[in-house]
Short mmCIF file of C-alpha atoms and ligand atoms in Angstrom, two decimals:
data_model
loop_
_atom_site.label_atom_id
_atom_site.label_comp_id
_atom_site.label_asym_id
_atom_site.label_seq_id
_atom_site.Cartn_x
_atom_site.Cartn_y
_atom_site.Cartn_z
CA MET A 1 115.89 129.35 105.00
CA LYS A 2 114.52 128.39 101.27
CA ILE A 3 113.64 124.25 101.59
CA LEU A 4 112.42 121.82 98.64
CA VAL A 5 111.05 118.60 99.88
CA THR A 6 110.30 116.14 97.23
CA GLY A 7 107.72 113.71 97.66
CA GLY A 8 105.25 116.15 100.61
CA ALA A 9 102.57 114.78 99.19
CA GLY A 10 102.80 111.80 101.01
CA PHE A 11 102.47 110.91 104.23
CA ILE A 12 105.67 111.59 106.19
CA GLY A 13 106.11 114.71 103.43
CA SER A 14 102.85 116.10 103.81
CA ASN A 15 103.37 115.57 108.12
CA PHE A 16 107.50 117.01 107.29
CA ILE A 17 105.60 120.28 105.82
CA ARG A 18 103.23 120.95 108.62
CA HIS A 19 105.84 120.70 110.71
CA ILE A 20 108.21 123.04 109.56
CA LEU A 21 106.24 125.91 108.70
CA ARG A 22 104.73 125.70 112.09
CA THR A 23 108.01 125.20 113.31
CA TYR A 24 109.13 127.85 111.33
CA PRO A 25 106.97 130.69 109.60
CA ARG A 26 109.45 132.03 107.97
CA TYR A 27 110.95 129.78 106.50
CA ALA A 28 109.65 128.67 102.22
CA VAL A 29 108.85 125.29 101.32
CA LEU A 30 108.53 124.07 97.38
CA ASN A 31 107.06 120.78 97.37
CA LEU A 32 107.66 118.68 94.28
CA ASP A 33 105.56 115.94 94.00
CA LYS A 34 104.33 113.66 91.83
CA LEU A 35 100.85 112.83 93.15
CA THR A 36 100.84 108.73 92.21
CA TYR A 37 97.98 106.61 94.27
CA ALA A 38 100.08 107.69 97.37
CA GLY A 39 99.95 111.79 96.76
CA ASN A 40 96.96 113.80 97.88
CA LEU A 41 97.16 116.87 98.46
CA GLU A 42 94.06 116.99 100.49
CA ASN A 43 97.24 116.46 103.16
CA LEU A 44 97.95 119.80 102.90
CA ALA A 45 94.86 121.90 102.83
CA ASP A 46 95.35 124.24 105.42
CA LEU A 47 98.56 125.08 103.53
CA GLU A 48 97.66 126.48 100.70
CA SER A 49 96.43 129.85 101.25
CA ASN A 50 100.04 129.96 103.47
CA PRO A 51 102.42 132.48 101.35
CA ASN A 52 105.23 130.34 102.24
CA TYR A 53 104.36 126.95 100.64
CA GLN A 54 104.45 126.26 97.01
CA PHE A 55 103.50 123.22 95.42
CA ILE A 56 104.53 121.74 92.13
CA LYS A 57 103.41 118.63 90.29
CA GLY A 58 106.66 117.41 89.06
CA ASP A 59 108.72 114.16 89.31
CA VAL A 60 112.62 113.40 90.40
CA CYS A 61 113.08 111.40 87.30
CA VAL A 62 112.59 114.21 85.10
CA SER A 63 115.36 116.51 85.18
CA ALA A 64 113.91 120.02 83.68
CA ASP A 65 111.09 119.23 86.55
CA ILE A 66 114.25 118.79 88.91
CA GLU A 67 116.34 121.69 87.44
CA SER A 68 113.48 124.38 88.09
CA ALA A 69 112.42 123.67 91.41
CA LEU A 70 115.94 123.41 93.09
CA ARG A 71 116.77 127.10 91.84
CA GLY A 72 118.20 129.26 94.30
CA VAL A 73 116.96 126.34 97.27
CA ASP A 74 119.41 125.71 100.82
CA ALA A 75 118.25 122.61 101.67
CA ILE A 76 116.22 119.69 100.09
CA VAL A 77 115.07 116.94 101.92
CA HIS A 78 113.65 113.57 99.88
CA PHE A 79 110.78 111.75 100.67
CA ALA A 80 110.28 111.05 97.08
CA ALA A 81 109.75 107.18 96.80
CA GLU A 82 107.46 104.21 95.92
CA SER A 83 107.04 103.12 99.57
CA HIS A 84 105.16 99.83 100.41
CA VAL A 85 107.06 96.33 100.59
CA ASP A 86 103.80 94.35 99.25
CA ARG A 87 104.11 96.90 95.92
CA SER A 88 107.35 95.86 95.29
CA ILE A 89 106.80 92.31 95.71
CA ALA A 90 103.93 92.17 92.69
CA ASP A 91 106.28 94.69 90.17
CA ALA A 92 109.32 96.59 91.62
CA ARG A 93 109.57 98.19 87.98
CA ALA A 94 108.15 101.72 89.85
CA PHE A 95 110.83 101.24 92.90
CA VAL A 96 114.38 101.37 90.71
CA GLU A 97 112.86 104.28 88.41
CA THR A 98 111.87 106.51 91.66
CA ASN A 99 113.82 105.33 94.11
CA VAL A 100 117.33 104.62 92.50
CA GLN A 101 117.13 106.81 89.41
CA GLY A 102 114.82 109.05 90.49
CA THR A 103 117.22 109.93 93.30
CA TYR A 104 120.70 109.87 91.49
CA ASN A 105 118.90 112.87 89.31
CA LEU A 106 118.07 114.45 91.83
CA MET A 107 121.55 114.36 93.40
CA ASP A 108 123.20 114.56 90.50
CA SER A 109 121.26 118.04 89.66
CA ALA A 110 121.22 119.26 93.86
CA ARG A 111 125.15 119.00 93.35
CA ARG A 112 125.65 120.83 90.11
CA ASN A 113 123.60 123.39 91.55
CA ARG A 114 125.34 123.59 94.82
CA VAL A 115 122.89 122.66 97.03
CA GLY A 116 124.00 123.55 100.53
CA ARG A 117 122.38 120.38 102.16
CA PHE A 118 120.51 117.05 101.28
CA LEU A 119 118.62 114.79 103.84
CA TYR A 120 117.85 111.12 102.09
CA VAL A 121 115.28 110.15 104.20
CA SER A 122 116.19 105.87 104.36
CA THR A 123 114.79 103.78 106.04
CA ASP A 124 115.47 100.87 108.48
CA GLU A 125 115.00 97.74 106.51
CA VAL A 126 118.17 98.59 104.61
CA TYR A 127 119.49 96.37 107.80
CA GLY A 128 117.17 93.76 106.88
CA SER A 129 115.90 91.33 108.97
CA LEU A 130 117.61 91.43 112.83
CA ALA A 131 118.29 87.88 114.95
CA PRO A 132 116.19 88.32 118.42
CA GLY A 133 118.39 90.73 121.20
CA ASP A 134 119.89 92.62 118.00
CA ARG A 135 119.70 96.04 117.32
CA ALA A 136 121.21 97.47 114.24
CA ASP A 137 123.38 100.65 115.04
CA GLU A 138 124.52 102.92 112.02
CA GLY A 139 127.39 100.58 111.70
CA PHE A 140 125.19 97.47 111.19
CA PRO A 141 126.12 95.81 107.77
CA LEU A 142 123.41 96.36 105.56
CA ALA A 143 121.10 93.62 104.39
CA PRO A 144 117.62 94.34 101.87
CA ASN A 145 115.29 91.28 101.19
CA SER A 146 112.53 93.27 99.54
CA PRO A 147 112.91 94.44 96.37
CA TYR A 148 111.58 97.64 98.28
CA ALA A 149 114.06 97.98 100.86
CA ALA A 150 117.02 96.88 97.80
CA SER A 151 116.10 100.73 96.53
CA LYS A 152 116.50 102.02 99.27
CA ALA A 153 119.57 100.81 100.23
CA ALA A 154 121.33 101.71 96.31
CA SER A 155 120.10 105.15 96.95
CA ASP A 156 121.80 104.81 100.44
CA LEU A 157 124.67 103.71 99.05
CA LEU A 158 124.83 106.00 96.21
CA ALA A 159 124.43 108.97 99.28
CA ARG A 160 127.13 107.98 101.09
CA SER A 161 129.40 107.35 97.46
CA PHE A 162 128.66 111.50 96.81
CA TRP A 163 129.77 112.62 99.64
CA HIS A 164 132.83 110.42 100.12
CA THR A 165 133.63 111.26 95.85
CA TYR A 166 132.49 114.92 95.32
CA ALA A 167 131.85 116.17 99.43
CA PHE A 168 128.34 116.66 98.94
CA PRO A 169 126.29 117.76 101.84
CA VAL A 170 124.40 114.19 102.44
CA ILE A 171 123.08 113.07 106.19
CA ILE A 172 121.12 110.11 105.73
CA THR A 173 118.43 108.95 107.90
CA ARG A 174 117.13 105.72 108.94
CA ALA A 175 113.52 105.84 110.71
CA SER A 176 111.76 102.74 111.68
CA ASN A 177 108.06 102.25 110.34
CA ASN A 178 106.67 105.24 111.19
CA TYR A 179 102.74 105.73 111.58
CA GLY A 180 99.81 108.31 112.30
CA PRO A 181 97.58 110.74 110.45
CA TYR A 182 98.02 111.20 106.24
CA GLN A 183 99.24 107.39 106.03
CA PHE A 184 97.63 105.76 103.13
CA PRO A 185 95.52 102.79 103.41
CA GLU A 186 97.95 99.89 102.73
CA LYS A 187 99.97 100.03 105.25
CA LEU A 188 99.57 97.48 108.45
CA ILE A 189 98.00 100.13 110.82
CA PRO A 190 95.59 102.18 109.21
CA LEU A 191 94.79 99.48 106.77
CA MET A 192 93.51 97.49 109.79
CA ILE A 193 92.32 100.28 111.26
CA THR A 194 89.77 101.33 108.63
CA LEU A 195 89.24 97.72 107.88
CA ALA A 196 88.38 97.87 111.73
CA LEU A 197 86.25 100.57 111.45
CA GLU A 198 83.85 99.45 108.42
CA GLY A 199 83.35 95.91 110.50
CA SER A 200 85.84 93.49 107.96
CA LYS A 201 87.84 90.73 108.80
CA LEU A 202 91.75 92.52 109.44
CA PRO A 203 94.39 90.29 107.53
CA VAL A 204 97.24 88.94 109.84
CA TYR A 205 100.51 87.44 107.50
CA GLY A 206 101.61 84.42 108.74
CA ASP A 207 101.48 83.46 112.36
CA GLY A 208 101.80 87.86 113.26
CA LEU A 209 104.70 87.96 115.48
CA ASN A 210 106.82 89.51 112.79
CA GLU A 211 108.57 92.57 114.63
CA ARG A 212 108.98 96.13 113.73
CA ASP A 213 109.45 99.34 115.38
CA TRP A 214 106.79 101.67 115.13
CA ILE A 215 107.55 105.13 115.88
CA PHE A 216 104.52 108.09 115.33
CA VAL A 217 105.53 110.26 112.35
CA GLU A 218 105.26 113.52 114.62
CA ASP A 219 108.65 112.07 116.46
CA HIS A 220 109.98 111.69 113.59
CA CYS A 221 109.62 114.84 111.34
CA ARG A 222 110.80 115.82 114.76
CA ALA A 223 113.89 114.52 114.29
CA LEU A 224 114.23 115.47 110.81
CA SER A 225 114.54 118.54 111.28
CA ILE A 226 117.16 118.50 114.32
CA VAL A 227 118.87 116.64 111.53
CA LEU A 228 118.44 119.30 108.88
CA HIS A 229 119.28 121.68 111.10
CA ASP A 230 121.80 120.28 113.05
CA GLY A 231 123.38 116.67 111.26
CA ARG A 232 126.61 116.60 109.74
CA GLY A 233 127.51 115.86 106.51
CA GLY A 234 128.38 112.57 105.62
CA GLU A 235 127.03 111.11 108.75
CA ILE A 236 123.91 108.15 108.96
CA TYR A 237 121.32 108.82 111.81
CA ASN A 238 119.58 106.15 112.70
CA ILE A 239 115.70 107.20 114.05
CA GLY A 240 113.30 104.73 116.03
CA TYR A 241 111.17 104.48 119.44
CA GLY A 242 113.17 101.82 120.84
CA GLN A 243 110.68 98.93 121.17
CA PRO A 244 110.00 96.53 118.69
CA VAL A 245 106.72 94.63 118.99
CA SER A 246 104.66 91.87 117.16
CA ASN A 247 102.19 92.35 114.61
CA LEU A 248 99.01 90.83 116.50
CA THR A 249 100.19 92.65 119.59
CA VAL A 250 99.82 96.23 117.24
CA VAL A 251 96.75 94.92 115.78
CA ARG A 252 94.25 94.26 118.74
CA GLN A 253 95.77 97.34 120.33
CA ILE A 254 93.27 98.64 118.08
CA LEU A 255 91.19 96.46 118.05
CA ARG A 256 90.71 97.29 121.55
CA ILE A 257 90.16 101.22 120.82
CA LEU A 258 87.95 100.17 118.54
CA GLY A 259 86.08 97.94 120.70
CA ARG A 260 86.27 95.14 118.63
CA THR A 261 86.91 91.49 120.11
CA ASP A 262 90.29 89.65 118.40
CA GLU A 263 87.68 87.33 116.63
CA ALA A 264 87.78 89.93 113.72
CA ILE A 265 91.60 88.59 113.49
CA GLU A 266 92.20 86.55 110.26
CA PHE A 267 95.54 84.89 109.57
CA VAL A 268 96.23 84.69 106.07
CA THR A 269 99.38 83.48 103.59
CA ASP A 270 102.62 85.32 104.83
CA ARG A 271 104.04 87.64 102.51
CA PRO A 272 107.23 86.02 100.59
CA GLY A 273 110.79 86.96 102.19
CA HIS A 274 108.77 88.30 105.39
CA ASP A 275 111.39 90.07 107.44
CA ARG A 276 111.10 88.84 110.69
CA ARG A 277 112.06 90.78 113.06
CA TYR A 278 113.20 94.95 112.86
CA ALA A 279 114.81 96.89 115.69
CA LEU A 280 116.92 100.09 116.09
CA ASN A 281 119.39 101.38 117.93
CA ALA A 282 118.44 105.63 118.20
CA ALA A 283 121.24 105.89 120.52
CA LYS A 284 123.27 108.79 118.22
CA ILE A 285 120.66 110.85 117.71
CA GLU A 286 120.43 111.09 121.08
CA ARG A 287 123.58 111.81 121.96
CA GLU A 288 124.65 114.24 119.28
CA LEU A 289 121.54 116.01 118.60
CA GLY A 290 119.70 115.59 121.64
CA TRP A 291 116.71 113.98 119.68
CA LYS A 292 114.04 111.18 122.02
CA PRO A 293 111.04 109.85 121.05
CA GLU A 294 107.88 111.60 122.93
CA VAL A 295 104.95 109.23 122.02
CA GLY A 296 104.24 105.56 122.81
CA LEU A 297 102.49 103.53 121.14
CA ASP A 298 99.22 102.92 123.34
CA ALA A 299 98.57 106.80 122.80
CA GLY A 300 99.98 107.37 119.68
CA LEU A 301 98.07 104.35 118.48
CA ILE A 302 94.94 106.20 119.82
CA ARG A 303 95.58 109.50 118.23
CA THR A 304 96.08 108.03 115.10
CA VAL A 305 92.54 106.00 115.37
CA GLU A 306 90.87 109.11 116.47
CA TRP A 307 92.18 110.86 113.89
CA TYR A 308 91.18 108.14 110.92
CA ARG A 309 87.27 108.06 113.07
CA SER A 310 86.91 112.05 111.86
CA HIS A 311 88.32 111.46 108.24
CA PRO A 312 86.07 109.28 106.57
CA ASP A 313 85.34 111.18 103.11
CA TRP A 314 89.87 111.11 103.42
CA ILE A 315 89.77 107.29 103.41
CA GLN A 316 86.64 106.88 100.85
CA GLU A 317 88.79 108.75 98.64
CA ALA A 318 91.77 106.65 99.22
CA LYS A 319 90.03 103.87 98.98
CA SER A 320 88.07 104.32 95.41
CA GLY A 321 89.90 104.15 91.97
CA GLU A 322 93.06 102.54 91.99
CA TYR A 323 93.54 101.22 94.97
CA ARG A 324 89.82 99.44 95.17
CA GLU A 325 91.68 97.14 92.59
CA TYR A 326 94.69 96.56 94.49
CA TYR A 327 93.23 95.89 97.89
CA GLU A 328 91.15 93.35 95.54
CA ARG A 329 93.94 91.56 94.13
CA PHE A 330 95.85 91.24 97.27
CA TYR A 331 92.78 90.62 99.78
CA VAL A 332 89.41 89.82 98.53
CA ASN A 333 91.72 87.92 96.26
CA ARG A 334 94.37 86.24 98.73
CA GLY A 335 95.03 82.36 97.83
CA THR A 336 96.79 84.36 95.01
CA SER A 337 100.45 84.12 96.29
CA LEU A 338 101.99 88.03 96.00
CA ALA A 339 104.40 86.76 93.36
CA GLU A 340 102.32 86.08 90.79
CA ILE A 341 100.29 88.83 90.50
P1 LIG B 401 104.34 108.10 100.49
O1 LIG B 401 104.19 106.49 99.78
O2 LIG B 401 103.23 107.89 101.58
O3 LIG B 401 104.96 108.73 99.55
C1 LIG B 401 105.03 108.96 98.97
C2 LIG B 401 105.47 110.33 97.76
O4 LIG B 401 106.47 110.59 97.13
C3 LIG B 401 103.81 110.33 97.76
O5 LIG B 401 102.74 111.38 97.94
C4 LIG B 401 103.77 110.62 95.50
O6 LIG B 401 103.03 111.13 94.88
C5 LIG B 401 105.81 110.65 95.68
N1 LIG B 401 106.45 110.52 94.49
C6 LIG B 401 106.11 108.69 94.59
N2 LIG B 401 106.99 109.14 93.00
C7 LIG B 401 107.49 110.11 92.88
C8 LIG B 401 108.43 110.48 92.02
N3 LIG B 401 109.12 109.85 91.00
N4 LIG B 401 108.29 112.08 91.65
C9 LIG B 401 107.80 112.59 92.50
N5 LIG B 401 106.94 112.17 93.33
C10 LIG B 401 106.88 111.52 93.80
O7 LIG B 401 105.47 107.23 101.20
P2 LIG B 401 105.55 107.96 102.94
O8 LIG B 401 105.64 106.37 104.00
O9 LIG B 401 106.02 108.76 102.77
O10 LIG B 401 107.28 107.39 103.49
C11 LIG B 401 108.38 108.57 102.65
C12 LIG B 401 110.19 108.42 102.41
O11 LIG B 401 109.83 107.83 103.93
C13 LIG B 401 110.00 107.18 101.62
O12 LIG B 401 111.19 108.18 100.85
C14 LIG B 401 109.98 105.91 102.35
O13 LIG B 401 111.11 104.87 101.80
C15 LIG B 401 111.01 106.72 103.87
N6 LIG B 401 110.61 105.87 105.40
C16 LIG B 401 109.49 105.71 105.27
C17 LIG B 401 108.38 104.69 106.44
C18 LIG B 401 107.50 104.69 106.54
O14 LIG B 401 107.40 103.68 107.59
N7 LIG B 401 106.76 104.83 106.36
C19 LIG B 401 109.99 105.18 107.49
C20 LIG B 401 111.20 105.17 107.35
C21 LIG B 401 111.66 105.21 105.93
P1 LIG B 402 103.83 97.40 106.08
O1 LIG B 402 103.29 98.16 107.15
O2 LIG B 402 103.31 96.91 105.09
O3 LIG B 402 105.02 97.66 106.43
P2 LIG B 402 106.71 96.92 106.48
O4 LIG B 402 106.53 95.97 105.66
O5 LIG B 402 107.76 98.00 105.49
O6 LIG B 402 107.61 96.99 107.55
O7 LIG B 402 103.67 95.85 106.92
C1 LIG B 402 103.75 96.14 108.45
C2 LIG B 402 104.35 94.84 108.71
O8 LIG B 402 102.32 94.45 108.90
C3 LIG B 402 104.32 93.63 108.37
O9 LIG B 402 105.37 92.49 109.35
C4 LIG B 402 103.61 93.18 107.28
C5 LIG B 402 102.41 92.89 108.09
N1 LIG B 402 101.30 93.13 107.54
C6 LIG B 402 100.17 92.25 107.66
O10 LIG B 402 100.72 91.53 108.65
N2 LIG B 402 99.27 92.35 106.95
C7 LIG B 402 99.06 93.78 106.01
O11 LIG B 402 97.19 93.03 105.46
C8 LIG B 402 99.44 94.01 106.10
C9 LIG B 402 99.84 95.15 104.82
C10 LIG B 402 101.15 94.35 106.44
#
């Protein structure tokens, strides 16, 4: 099988490519990535000499880049996106361009070229903020609240329309918050780990009681591979761990692993429109495809902290350049509300 992966130089995409080439050594993977601030070829340095892996620098918004990449591929796994909620609050333009127009562009070319399978990697954020006790199954109403979530939901619905209108063989997955190696240190877990490692304060938004259903990235990648092989066209599969926990619980756990006290926590101005709670019902993928998560939060956090602790050069590179400016605006200068930036 020849798979085109978009956004494979990012966090989940790089873990997915590694998972596929380890599990299916005869598969060929073509990675098309624009290499934005979030894309880093170092994430795949161990695969550079693998004859079944190829990288192409390209933009999903540019038809010429896509047309040459998808010739002869059996399947597309579409990760490429702008993925950080805070950045979407500051400026949503790139989110609409890549996540909506780019996804349309890619699906349209894939349909015209008769690509046999297309996996759209969506998110549980399309369901919006859930009431205590609720869990979203695949039929739960969509109510995206951030510009990021709205851009993902727009393409999620476009994908649905392509199935119904053209019988385009698309499958949608909606995963909860991922964590693990190679995640850019702007998202909660890698940001808190890297700040704790350098002895800085850890900025927790609001009261810290917002809940997320954290899934270890390798569990997510295994689920995506199962859906790619055995999922049914036109279907949606939720992928989550199933135990929402508060941000404070996660941050305290990271501090404990690193031997630091809770005094490092600093409560800062809340994110505008901050979703209180995400919680998934992932019974369908377990029932139909036999997938279950294997890595619990405690074990996953220990592995993640160890990875960051042993990759200081990777952290330093990620935190240089454009990130430094972003970080200073958000955290050093945090009297400024995000909406004003
Ligand atoms: P990421 O930000 O780490 O990586 C995104 C990658 O896409 C980068 O390599 C970037 O260079 C590339 N990219 C961006 N714009 C592009 C464009 N126009 N053309 C080609 N490449 C482009 O993101 P991630 O956390 O790995 O997320 C991957 C996908 O999974 C996204 O679609 C995201 O919405 C979805 N998702 C993420 C999570 C999560 O917790 N991180 C959860 C559920 C779903
Ligand atoms: P994030 O990793 O940005 O994922 P998402 O907003 O897509 O769920 O944030 C996870 C949670 O952590 C969310 O409730 C916001 C919170 N958070 C903080 O409290 N401080 C931070 O510095 C960041 C980046 C996030």
